[in-house]
Coordinates of C-alpha atoms and ligand atoms in Angstrom, one line a residue:
M30 CA 0.0 0.0 0.0
D31 CA 2.7 2.4 1.1
T32 CA 4.7 1.9 -2.1
I33 CA 1.7 2.6 -4.3
V34 CA 1.2 5.9 -2.6
K35 CA 4.8 6.8 -3.0
K36 CA 4.9 5.8 -6.6
N37 CA 1.9 8.0 -7.4
K38 CA 3.4 11.1 -5.7
R39 CA 3.4 13.8 -8.3
T40 CA 3.5 17.5 -8.4
R41 CA 0.6 19.2 -10.1
I42 CA 1.8 21.4 -12.9
A43 CA -0.4 24.3 -11.6
D44 CA 1.5 24.2 -8.3
L45 CA 4.9 23.8 -10.0
L46 CA 4.3 26.9 -12.1
K47 CA 3.3 29.0 -9.2
S48 CA 6.8 29.1 -7.9
D49 CA 10.0 30.4 -9.4
K50 CA 12.1 28.0 -7.3
T51 CA 14.7 26.0 -9.3
N52 CA 17.3 23.3 -8.9
Y53 CA 15.1 20.6 -7.3
T54 CA 13.7 17.2 -8.5
V55 CA 10.0 16.6 -9.1
T56 CA 7.8 14.1 -10.8
V57 CA 5.0 15.3 -13.0
K58 CA 2.4 13.2 -14.8
G59 CA 0.2 14.3 -17.6
W60 CA -0.7 14.1 -21.3
V61 CA 1.5 15.2 -24.2
R62 CA 0.2 18.2 -26.1
T63 CA 3.1 18.4 -28.5
F64 CA 6.6 17.0 -28.9
R65 CA 8.9 19.2 -30.9
A66 CA 12.3 18.5 -32.4
N67 CA 12.6 15.3 -30.4
R68 CA 13.5 17.6 -27.5
F69 CA 10.6 19.7 -26.1
I70 CA 7.4 18.2 -24.7
A71 CA 4.5 20.5 -23.9
L72 CA 2.9 18.6 -21.0
T73 CA -0.6 19.2 -19.5
D74 CA -2.1 17.5 -16.5
G75 CA -5.3 19.5 -16.6
S76 CA -4.6 21.4 -13.4
T77 CA -4.0 24.6 -15.3
S78 CA -4.4 25.7 -18.9
T79 CA -0.7 26.4 -19.2
T80 CA 1.5 23.6 -20.3
L81 CA 4.9 22.7 -18.7
Q82 CA 7.9 22.6 -21.0
V83 CA 9.8 19.3 -20.5
V84 CA 13.2 19.1 -22.1
V85 CA 14.6 15.7 -23.0
D86 CA 18.1 14.9 -24.1
F87 CA 17.5 12.4 -26.8
E88 CA 21.0 11.2 -26.7
K89 CA 20.6 10.0 -23.2
M90 CA 17.1 8.5 -23.6
D91 CA 16.0 5.3 -25.2
A92 CA 15.0 6.1 -28.8
E93 CA 12.1 3.5 -28.8
L94 CA 10.7 5.2 -25.7
L95 CA 10.8 8.6 -27.2
K96 CA 9.0 7.4 -30.3
R97 CA 6.0 6.7 -28.0
V98 CA 5.9 10.3 -26.8
T99 CA 3.1 11.4 -29.1
T100 CA 0.2 13.9 -28.8
G101 CA -2.3 12.5 -26.3
A102 CA 0.0 9.9 -24.7
A103 CA -0.1 9.7 -20.9
I104 CA 3.4 10.0 -19.4
G105 CA 5.3 10.5 -16.2
V106 CA 8.5 12.5 -16.1
T107 CA 11.0 12.9 -13.2
G108 CA 13.6 15.6 -13.6
E109 CA 15.2 18.8 -12.5
V110 CA 13.4 22.1 -12.4
V111 CA 15.6 24.7 -14.0
E112 CA 15.3 28.3 -15.1
S113 CA 13.8 28.3 -18.6
Q114 CA 15.9 29.3 -21.6
G115 CA 12.9 30.0 -23.8
A116 CA 10.5 32.9 -23.7
G117 CA 7.0 32.6 -22.2
Q118 CA 7.9 30.5 -19.2
K119 CA 10.0 31.0 -16.1
I120 CA 10.8 27.4 -15.4
E121 CA 11.1 24.1 -17.3
L122 CA 11.8 20.5 -16.4
V123 CA 14.9 18.7 -17.6
A124 CA 13.9 15.0 -17.8
T125 CA 16.1 12.4 -16.2
D126 CA 13.5 9.6 -16.3
L127 CA 10.4 9.1 -18.5
E128 CA 7.7 6.6 -18.2
I129 CA 4.8 5.9 -20.6
Y130 CA 1.4 5.1 -19.1
G131 CA -0.7 5.0 -22.1
D132 CA 0.2 5.3 -25.8
S133 CA -1.8 7.4 -28.2
D134 CA -1.6 6.4 -31.9
P135 CA -1.1 9.7 -33.7
S136 CA -2.7 8.3 -36.9
K137 CA -5.9 7.6 -35.0
Y138 CA -6.1 10.2 -32.2
P139 CA -8.7 12.8 -33.2
L140 CA -7.2 15.7 -31.3
Q141 CA -4.3 17.0 -33.3
P142 CA -2.1 19.9 -32.1
K143 CA -3.9 22.5 -34.2
K144 CA -7.0 24.6 -33.9
H145 CA -10.2 22.5 -34.1
S146 CA -13.6 24.0 -34.6
L147 CA -16.0 24.0 -31.7
E148 CA -18.5 22.0 -33.9
F149 CA -15.9 19.3 -34.4
L150 CA -15.0 19.2 -30.7
R151 CA -18.7 18.8 -29.9
E152 CA -18.7 15.5 -31.9
I153 CA -15.8 14.3 -29.8
A154 CA -17.1 15.7 -26.5
H155 CA -15.6 12.7 -24.7
L156 CA -12.2 14.0 -25.5
R157 CA -12.7 17.8 -25.5
F158 CA -11.9 18.1 -21.8
R159 CA -8.2 17.8 -22.9
T160 CA -8.3 21.1 -24.9
T161 CA -7.3 24.4 -23.4
T162 CA -10.6 26.0 -24.3
F163 CA -12.8 23.4 -22.6
N164 CA -10.4 23.1 -19.7
A165 CA -11.1 26.8 -19.1
V166 CA -14.8 26.6 -19.7
F167 CA -15.4 23.7 -17.3
R168 CA -13.1 25.1 -14.6
I169 CA -15.3 28.2 -14.8
R170 CA -18.4 26.1 -14.6
H171 CA -17.0 24.5 -11.4
A172 CA -16.1 27.9 -9.9
L173 CA -19.6 29.3 -10.7
A174 CA -21.3 26.3 -9.1
F175 CA -19.2 26.7 -6.0
A176 CA -19.8 30.5 -5.9
I177 CA -23.6 30.0 -6.0
H178 CA -23.5 27.7 -3.1
K179 CA -21.3 30.1 -1.2
F180 CA -23.5 33.1 -2.0
F181 CA -26.6 31.4 -0.6
N182 CA -24.9 29.6 2.3
D183 CA -23.3 32.9 3.5
R184 CA -26.8 34.4 3.5
G185 CA -28.4 31.6 5.6
F186 CA -30.3 29.9 2.8
V187 CA -31.0 26.2 3.0
Y188 CA -30.0 24.1 0.0
M189 CA -33.0 22.0 -0.8
H190 CA -33.1 18.9 -3.1
T191 CA -36.4 18.9 -4.9
P192 CA -37.5 15.7 -6.7
I193 CA -36.4 14.9 -10.2
I194 CA -39.3 12.6 -10.8
T195 CA -42.6 14.4 -10.2
G196 CA -46.3 14.3 -11.1
S197 CA -46.6 18.0 -11.7
D198 CA -45.9 20.4 -14.5
A199 CA -44.6 23.4 -12.6
E200 CA -44.6 25.7 -15.6
G201 CA -47.8 24.4 -17.1
A202 CA -46.2 24.4 -20.5
G203 CA -46.6 20.6 -21.1
E204 CA -43.1 20.2 -22.4
M205 CA -42.2 17.2 -20.3
F206 CA -40.4 13.9 -20.6
H207 CA -42.5 11.0 -19.3
V208 CA -41.2 8.6 -16.7
T209 CA -42.5 5.1 -16.9
N210 CA -41.4 1.5 -16.6
L211 CA -44.4 0.1 -18.6
D212 CA -43.5 -2.1 -21.5
L213 CA -44.0 0.3 -24.4
N214 CA -45.0 -2.6 -26.7
K215 CA -47.8 -3.7 -24.3
I216 CA -49.2 -0.5 -22.7
P217 CA -52.1 -1.4 -20.3
K218 CA -55.3 0.4 -21.1
T219 CA -58.3 1.3 -19.0
E220 CA -61.9 0.5 -20.1
E221 CA -62.1 3.9 -21.8
G222 CA -59.0 3.1 -23.8
K223 CA -56.6 5.4 -22.0
I224 CA -53.2 4.5 -20.6
D225 CA -53.7 2.7 -17.2
Y226 CA -51.2 4.5 -15.1
K227 CA -52.4 2.5 -12.1
K228 CA -50.3 -0.3 -13.5
D229 CA -47.2 1.9 -13.8
F230 CA -44.4 2.0 -11.3
F231 CA -45.7 5.0 -9.3
E232 CA -49.4 4.2 -10.0
K233 CA -49.8 7.6 -11.5
E234 CA -48.5 9.6 -14.5
T235 CA -45.1 11.0 -13.8
N236 CA -42.4 13.1 -15.6
L237 CA -39.0 14.5 -15.2
T238 CA -39.2 17.9 -13.5
V239 CA -39.2 21.1 -15.5
S240 CA -38.6 23.2 -12.4
G241 CA -38.2 22.7 -8.6
Q242 CA -40.0 25.8 -7.8
L243 CA -43.3 24.5 -6.5
E244 CA -41.5 22.2 -4.0
A245 CA -39.1 25.1 -3.2
E246 CA -42.1 27.2 -2.2
L247 CA -43.1 24.5 0.3
G248 CA -39.6 24.6 1.7
A249 CA -39.6 28.4 2.0
M250 CA -42.8 28.2 4.0
G251 CA -40.8 26.3 6.6
F252 CA -37.3 27.7 6.4
G253 CA -37.9 31.2 5.2
E254 CA -35.1 31.1 2.6
V255 CA -34.2 28.1 0.5
Y256 CA -32.6 27.4 -2.9
T257 CA -32.4 24.5 -5.3
F258 CA -29.6 23.7 -7.6
G259 CA -30.3 20.7 -9.8
P260 CA -31.0 19.3 -13.3
T261 CA -34.3 20.2 -15.0
F262 CA -35.7 18.8 -18.2
R263 CA -37.7 20.3 -21.0
A264 CA -38.9 18.5 -24.1
E265 CA -39.3 21.7 -26.0
N266 CA -38.3 21.1 -29.6
S267 CA -36.2 24.3 -29.9
N268 CA -33.0 23.6 -31.6
T269 CA -31.3 26.9 -30.7
S270 CA -27.9 27.9 -29.3
R271 CA -29.6 28.8 -26.0
H272 CA -31.8 25.8 -25.3
L273 CA -31.0 22.4 -23.8
A274 CA -33.3 19.5 -23.1
E275 CA -31.4 18.9 -19.8
F276 CA -30.1 22.0 -18.1
W277 CA -29.3 23.0 -14.5
M278 CA -31.3 25.6 -12.7
I279 CA -30.8 27.5 -9.5
E280 CA -34.1 28.4 -7.8
P281 CA -34.1 30.5 -4.6
E282 CA -37.4 31.0 -2.9
I283 CA -37.9 33.7 -0.2
A284 CA -40.7 34.2 2.3
F285 CA -42.0 37.6 3.5
A286 CA -40.6 39.1 0.3
D287 CA -42.0 41.0 -2.7
L288 CA -40.8 41.4 -6.3
D289 CA -38.4 44.2 -5.4
D290 CA -36.7 41.9 -2.8
D291 CA -36.6 39.2 -5.5
M292 CA -34.9 41.5 -8.1
D293 CA -32.4 42.8 -5.5
L294 CA -31.5 39.2 -4.6
A295 CA -31.1 38.2 -8.2
E296 CA -28.9 41.2 -9.1
D297 CA -26.7 40.7 -6.0
M298 CA -26.3 37.0 -6.8
L299 CA -25.4 37.6 -10.4
K300 CA -22.8 40.2 -9.6
Y301 CA -21.4 38.1 -6.8
V302 CA -20.9 35.0 -8.8
I303 CA -19.5 36.9 -11.9
K304 CA -17.0 38.7 -9.6
Y305 CA -16.1 35.4 -7.9
A306 CA -15.3 33.9 -11.3
M307 CA -13.2 36.9 -12.3
E308 CA -11.2 36.6 -9.1
H309 CA -10.8 32.9 -9.0
C310 CA -10.5 32.1 -12.7
E311 CA -8.4 35.0 -13.9
E312 CA -6.2 32.9 -16.1
E313 CA -9.1 31.0 -17.7
I314 CA -11.0 34.2 -18.4
K315 CA -7.9 35.9 -19.9
F316 CA -7.4 32.9 -22.2
L317 CA -11.1 33.0 -23.3
D318 CA -11.0 36.7 -23.7
A319 CA -7.9 36.5 -26.0
R320 CA -9.6 33.7 -28.0
L321 CA -12.8 35.7 -28.5
T322 CA -10.8 38.9 -29.4
K323 CA -9.0 36.9 -32.1
E324 CA -12.2 35.4 -33.5
D325 CA -13.8 38.8 -33.4
S326 CA -11.0 40.4 -35.4
Q327 CA -11.8 38.0 -38.3
K328 CA -15.4 39.4 -38.5
P329 CA -16.6 42.4 -40.5
K330 CA -16.2 45.6 -38.5
D331 CA -19.9 46.2 -37.9
Q332 CA -20.3 42.7 -36.4
R333 CA -17.6 43.0 -33.9
S334 CA -18.4 43.2 -30.3
P335 CA -18.1 46.7 -28.8
M336 CA -16.5 45.2 -25.6
S337 CA -14.1 42.5 -24.9
L338 CA -15.2 39.6 -22.6
I339 CA -13.3 41.1 -19.6
E340 CA -14.8 44.6 -20.2
K341 CA -18.2 43.1 -20.5
L342 CA -17.9 41.2 -17.2
K343 CA -16.5 44.3 -15.4
F344 CA -19.3 46.4 -16.8
S345 CA -22.0 44.1 -15.6
V346 CA -20.8 43.9 -12.0
E347 CA -20.1 47.7 -11.8
N348 CA -23.5 49.0 -13.1
D349 CA -27.0 48.8 -11.9
F350 CA -29.3 46.7 -14.0
E351 CA -32.0 48.7 -15.8
R352 CA -35.5 48.0 -14.4
I353 CA -38.5 48.7 -16.6
T354 CA -42.0 47.3 -17.1
Y355 CA -43.1 45.1 -20.0
T356 CA -45.4 48.0 -21.0
E357 CA -42.5 50.4 -21.2
A358 CA -40.5 47.9 -23.2
I359 CA -43.3 47.4 -25.7
D360 CA -43.4 51.1 -26.3
I361 CA -39.6 51.2 -26.9
L362 CA -39.8 48.2 -29.2
R363 CA -42.8 49.5 -31.2
N364 CA -41.0 52.7 -31.9
S365 CA -37.6 51.1 -32.6
K366 CA -35.9 51.3 -36.0
P367 CA -35.9 47.5 -36.6
N368 CA -39.6 47.3 -35.9
K369 CA -40.5 50.2 -38.1
K370 CA -38.3 49.0 -40.9
K371 CA -39.6 45.5 -40.4
K372 CA -36.2 44.1 -39.6
F373 CA -37.5 41.9 -36.8
S374 CA -38.8 38.5 -37.7
Y375 CA -41.8 39.2 -35.4
I376 CA -43.1 42.7 -35.7
I377 CA -44.3 44.2 -32.4
E378 CA -47.8 45.7 -32.9
D379 CA -50.0 45.1 -29.9
W380 CA -49.5 45.1 -26.2
G381 CA -49.6 41.5 -25.1
A382 CA -47.2 40.1 -27.6
D383 CA -44.7 37.6 -26.2
L384 CA -41.1 38.9 -26.6
Q385 CA -38.8 36.9 -28.9
S386 CA -35.1 36.8 -28.3
E387 CA -34.5 39.3 -31.0
H388 CA -36.6 41.9 -29.0
E389 CA -34.8 41.0 -25.8
R390 CA -31.5 41.4 -27.4
F391 CA -32.4 44.8 -29.0
L392 CA -33.4 46.1 -25.6
V393 CA -30.2 45.0 -23.9
E394 CA -27.6 45.3 -26.6
K395 CA -28.8 48.3 -28.7
H396 CA -31.1 50.3 -26.5
F397 CA -29.9 50.2 -22.9
K398 CA -26.5 48.6 -23.5
K399 CA -26.6 46.9 -20.1
P400 CA -28.5 44.1 -18.3
V401 CA -32.2 44.8 -18.1
I402 CA -34.9 43.6 -15.7
L403 CA -38.4 43.5 -17.3
T404 CA -41.3 43.4 -14.9
D405 CA -45.1 43.1 -14.9
Y406 CA -45.8 41.0 -17.9
P407 CA -49.3 40.3 -19.3
K408 CA -50.9 37.4 -17.3
D409 CA -51.6 35.5 -20.5
I410 CA -48.0 34.8 -21.4
K411 CA -46.9 33.8 -17.9
A412 CA -47.4 30.9 -15.4
F413 CA -50.4 30.4 -13.1
Y414 CA -48.5 31.0 -9.9
M415 CA -47.5 34.6 -10.5
R416 CA -49.1 37.3 -8.4
M417 CA -51.9 39.2 -10.1
N418 CA -51.6 43.0 -10.2
D419 CA -54.5 45.3 -9.3
D420 CA -55.0 46.0 -13.0
N421 CA -56.1 42.4 -13.5
K422 CA -54.1 42.3 -16.7
T423 CA -50.5 42.0 -15.6
V424 CA -48.6 39.8 -13.1
R425 CA -45.7 40.5 -10.8
A426 CA -43.2 38.7 -13.0
M427 CA -39.6 39.6 -13.8
D428 CA -37.1 38.4 -16.5
I429 CA -33.5 39.4 -16.4
L430 CA -32.0 39.9 -19.9
F431 CA -28.3 39.8 -20.5
P432 CA -26.2 41.0 -23.5
G433 CA -25.5 38.2 -25.9
I434 CA -27.8 35.8 -24.0
G435 CA -31.3 37.2 -23.7
E436 CA -33.2 35.8 -20.8
I437 CA -30.9 34.5 -18.1
V438 CA -33.3 34.6 -15.1
G439 CA -37.1 34.2 -14.9
G440 CA -39.0 34.9 -11.6
S441 CA -41.9 36.4 -9.9
Q442 CA -43.7 37.3 -6.7
R443 CA -46.0 34.3 -6.0
E444 CA -49.8 34.5 -5.8
E445 CA -50.3 34.0 -2.0
R446 CA -54.1 34.7 -1.9
L447 CA -55.9 31.3 -2.0
D448 CA -59.0 32.6 -3.8
V449 CA -57.1 34.5 -6.5
L450 CA -54.8 31.5 -7.1
E451 CA -57.7 29.0 -7.3
K452 CA -59.4 31.2 -9.8
R453 CA -56.3 31.4 -11.9
M454 CA -55.8 27.7 -11.8
E455 CA -59.4 27.1 -13.0
E456 CA -58.9 29.6 -15.8
M457 CA -55.7 27.8 -16.9
D458 CA -57.0 24.2 -16.5
I459 CA -54.5 23.3 -13.8
P460 CA -55.9 20.4 -11.7
K461 CA -56.6 21.7 -8.2
D462 CA -57.2 18.4 -6.5
E463 CA -53.8 17.0 -7.5
M464 CA -52.1 20.2 -6.3
F465 CA -53.7 20.1 -2.8
W466 CA -50.2 20.2 -1.3
Y467 CA -49.4 23.4 -3.1
L468 CA -52.7 25.1 -2.2
D469 CA -52.2 24.0 1.5
T470 CA -49.4 26.6 1.7
R471 CA -52.0 29.2 0.9
R472 CA -54.6 27.6 3.3
F473 CA -52.3 27.5 6.3
G474 CA -50.1 30.6 7.1
T475 CA -49.8 32.0 3.7
C476 CA -47.5 35.0 3.2
P477 CA -46.1 37.2 0.5
H478 CA -43.2 35.3 -1.1
A479 CA -41.1 35.4 -4.3
G480 CA -38.4 33.5 -6.1
F481 CA -36.6 33.1 -9.4
G482 CA -34.8 30.6 -11.6
L483 CA -31.4 31.1 -13.0
G484 CA -30.4 29.0 -16.0
F485 CA -26.9 27.8 -15.0
E486 CA -25.7 27.2 -18.6
R487 CA -26.8 30.7 -19.7
L488 CA -24.8 32.2 -16.8
I489 CA -21.7 30.1 -17.9
M490 CA -22.2 31.3 -21.5
F491 CA -22.1 34.9 -20.3
V492 CA -19.0 34.4 -18.2
T493 CA -17.0 32.4 -20.7
G494 CA -18.2 34.2 -23.8
M495 CA -19.1 30.9 -25.5
T496 CA -21.9 31.5 -27.9
N497 CA -23.4 28.0 -28.1
I498 CA -25.0 26.4 -25.0
R499 CA -23.8 23.0 -26.1
D500 CA -20.2 24.2 -25.3
V501 CA -20.8 25.0 -21.6
I502 CA -22.2 21.6 -20.4
P503 CA -20.1 18.5 -20.7
F504 CA -22.6 16.3 -22.5
P505 CA -25.4 18.4 -24.1
R506 CA -28.8 16.9 -24.6
T507 CA -30.7 18.5 -27.5
P508 CA -33.4 17.3 -29.9
G509 CA -31.9 14.3 -31.7
N510 CA -28.8 14.1 -29.6
A511 CA -28.1 12.1 -26.4
E512 CA -24.7 10.8 -27.2
F513 CA -22.3 9.8 -24.4
Ligands
LIG8 O1 -38.2 31.1 -17.1 P1 -38.2 29.7 -16.6 O2 -39.0 28.8 -17.4 O3 -38.7 29.8 -15.1 C1 -39.0 28.8 -14.3 O4 -38.8 27.6 -14.5 C2 -39.5 29.2 -12.9 N1 -40.1 28.1 -12.2 C3 -38.3 29.8 -12.1 C4 -38.7 30.3 -10.8 O5 -39.3 31.3 -10.7 N2 -38.3 29.6 -9.8 O6 -36.7 29.2 -16.5 C5 -35.8 29.9 -15.7 C6 -34.5 30.0 -16.4 C7 -34.6 30.8 -17.7 O7 -34.5 32.2 -17.4 C8 -33.4 30.4 -18.5 O8 -32.2 31.0 -18.0 C9 -33.3 28.9 -18.1 O9 -34.0 28.8 -16.9 N3 -33.9 28.0 -19.1 C10 -33.2 27.2 -19.9 N4 -31.8 27.1 -20.1 C11 -31.4 26.2 -21.0 N5 -32.2 25.5 -21.8 C12 -33.6 25.6 -21.7 N6 -34.4 24.9 -22.5 C13 -34.1 26.5 -20.7 N7 -35.3 26.9 -20.3 C14 -35.2 27.8 -19.4
LIG9 MG1 -38.9 32.3 -18.6

């Protein structure tokens, strides 16, 4: 046992590069990025996006062994840390001993030491963790997840695990994946010819959750402040760069709170987690910033982004989000150039229209040029649980819109008045009997409360500057694709 531990002792490249110290012996283990001139190995172990330069003296090493040092091979190197002769790094490792753990046939290995397109890398998502870009993206994903827990924990929120299998459709949109263990070739039927769910595993119809909100509301009525952070599933057939069938959502729910409290919480949280990533993933963000700047420089001038990634992140944490009502937004959009010149695919004519992402992006990117919170939407385009305003036309809803992303957060003050809620459910055909548990919160000790849902992948898109949501989750699930 002891010997195994000793044998595996290795120094992480991230730790090694932190120090300028030289003239000592270390062992590093990692994967070969490139091997140049039979002399210089660029080695990565995933602990940092920077590679370590390993120098080998081919005259002192077994030639057969060196032939096996190819891109992608896993190796271990023991050697002396010395001051680097080359530019771009302070130290390098002069190898005295080299061991191959796993060969990688260069004629078959799909990741070559050159720039691959993101589309190609998506097809080999099982290998893309080994690239610098995805190393940065998924390290930032990790940091953001950690920051979210830290933000809520520091404020006394209780992290609540809401069920993944549920009988309810929280959003009432009917875009659900069914959960069953019935034999699909022999579906049992009732006398009326309907599916007999009594014979199914749960003895009722069930689906994968689209949101943990309704259960989070139950938690908030006991703890005061809770949040969820888990996977959610939507069978919406929208093949866009911003939709996934399986995505992660953060849903805080706060008691004795109105929509203003809710918006303050959401704005504080977003600024906190973006700042956290900027402080803890400086190297990764710098790398992605440079990558985007390079990509941008190849575009026509009028399509280039007015701000770099780092400028955009700074801007969003340093400025207040613009807060306006849906009605004000409709006025702005109706009078906007692209609406008048019929440049929008959906022309805004009447109050009540649902906003498309082109409208959201106009408001954020062209009109206000900063994050925007839209409030008080028409009741007909929002969910049943949102609190009715006195005008009986709008509900106390809010969406936060971000540049380059569109909607990143959706939330509302909840309808806490039993009679108003029941009326709304009847109007919208939501089965009241089955939702007795939800209505019980309004029957016993109801109180004003509010919450929101943050799409985790949309947040990661914003912080990394990645433009396709498939590139910020390790294994994306989209219509027609559930590979890996
Ligand atoms: O606006 P949504 O549908 O709101 C809810 O689900 C509420 N129950 C939240 C609440 O009040 N607790 O979804 C919330 C957020 C969106 O703003 C968006 O960022 C993200 O979830 N989202 C998606 N992200 C990726 N792929 C999809 N298909 C998404 N649908 C929503
Ligand atoms: Mg929404």
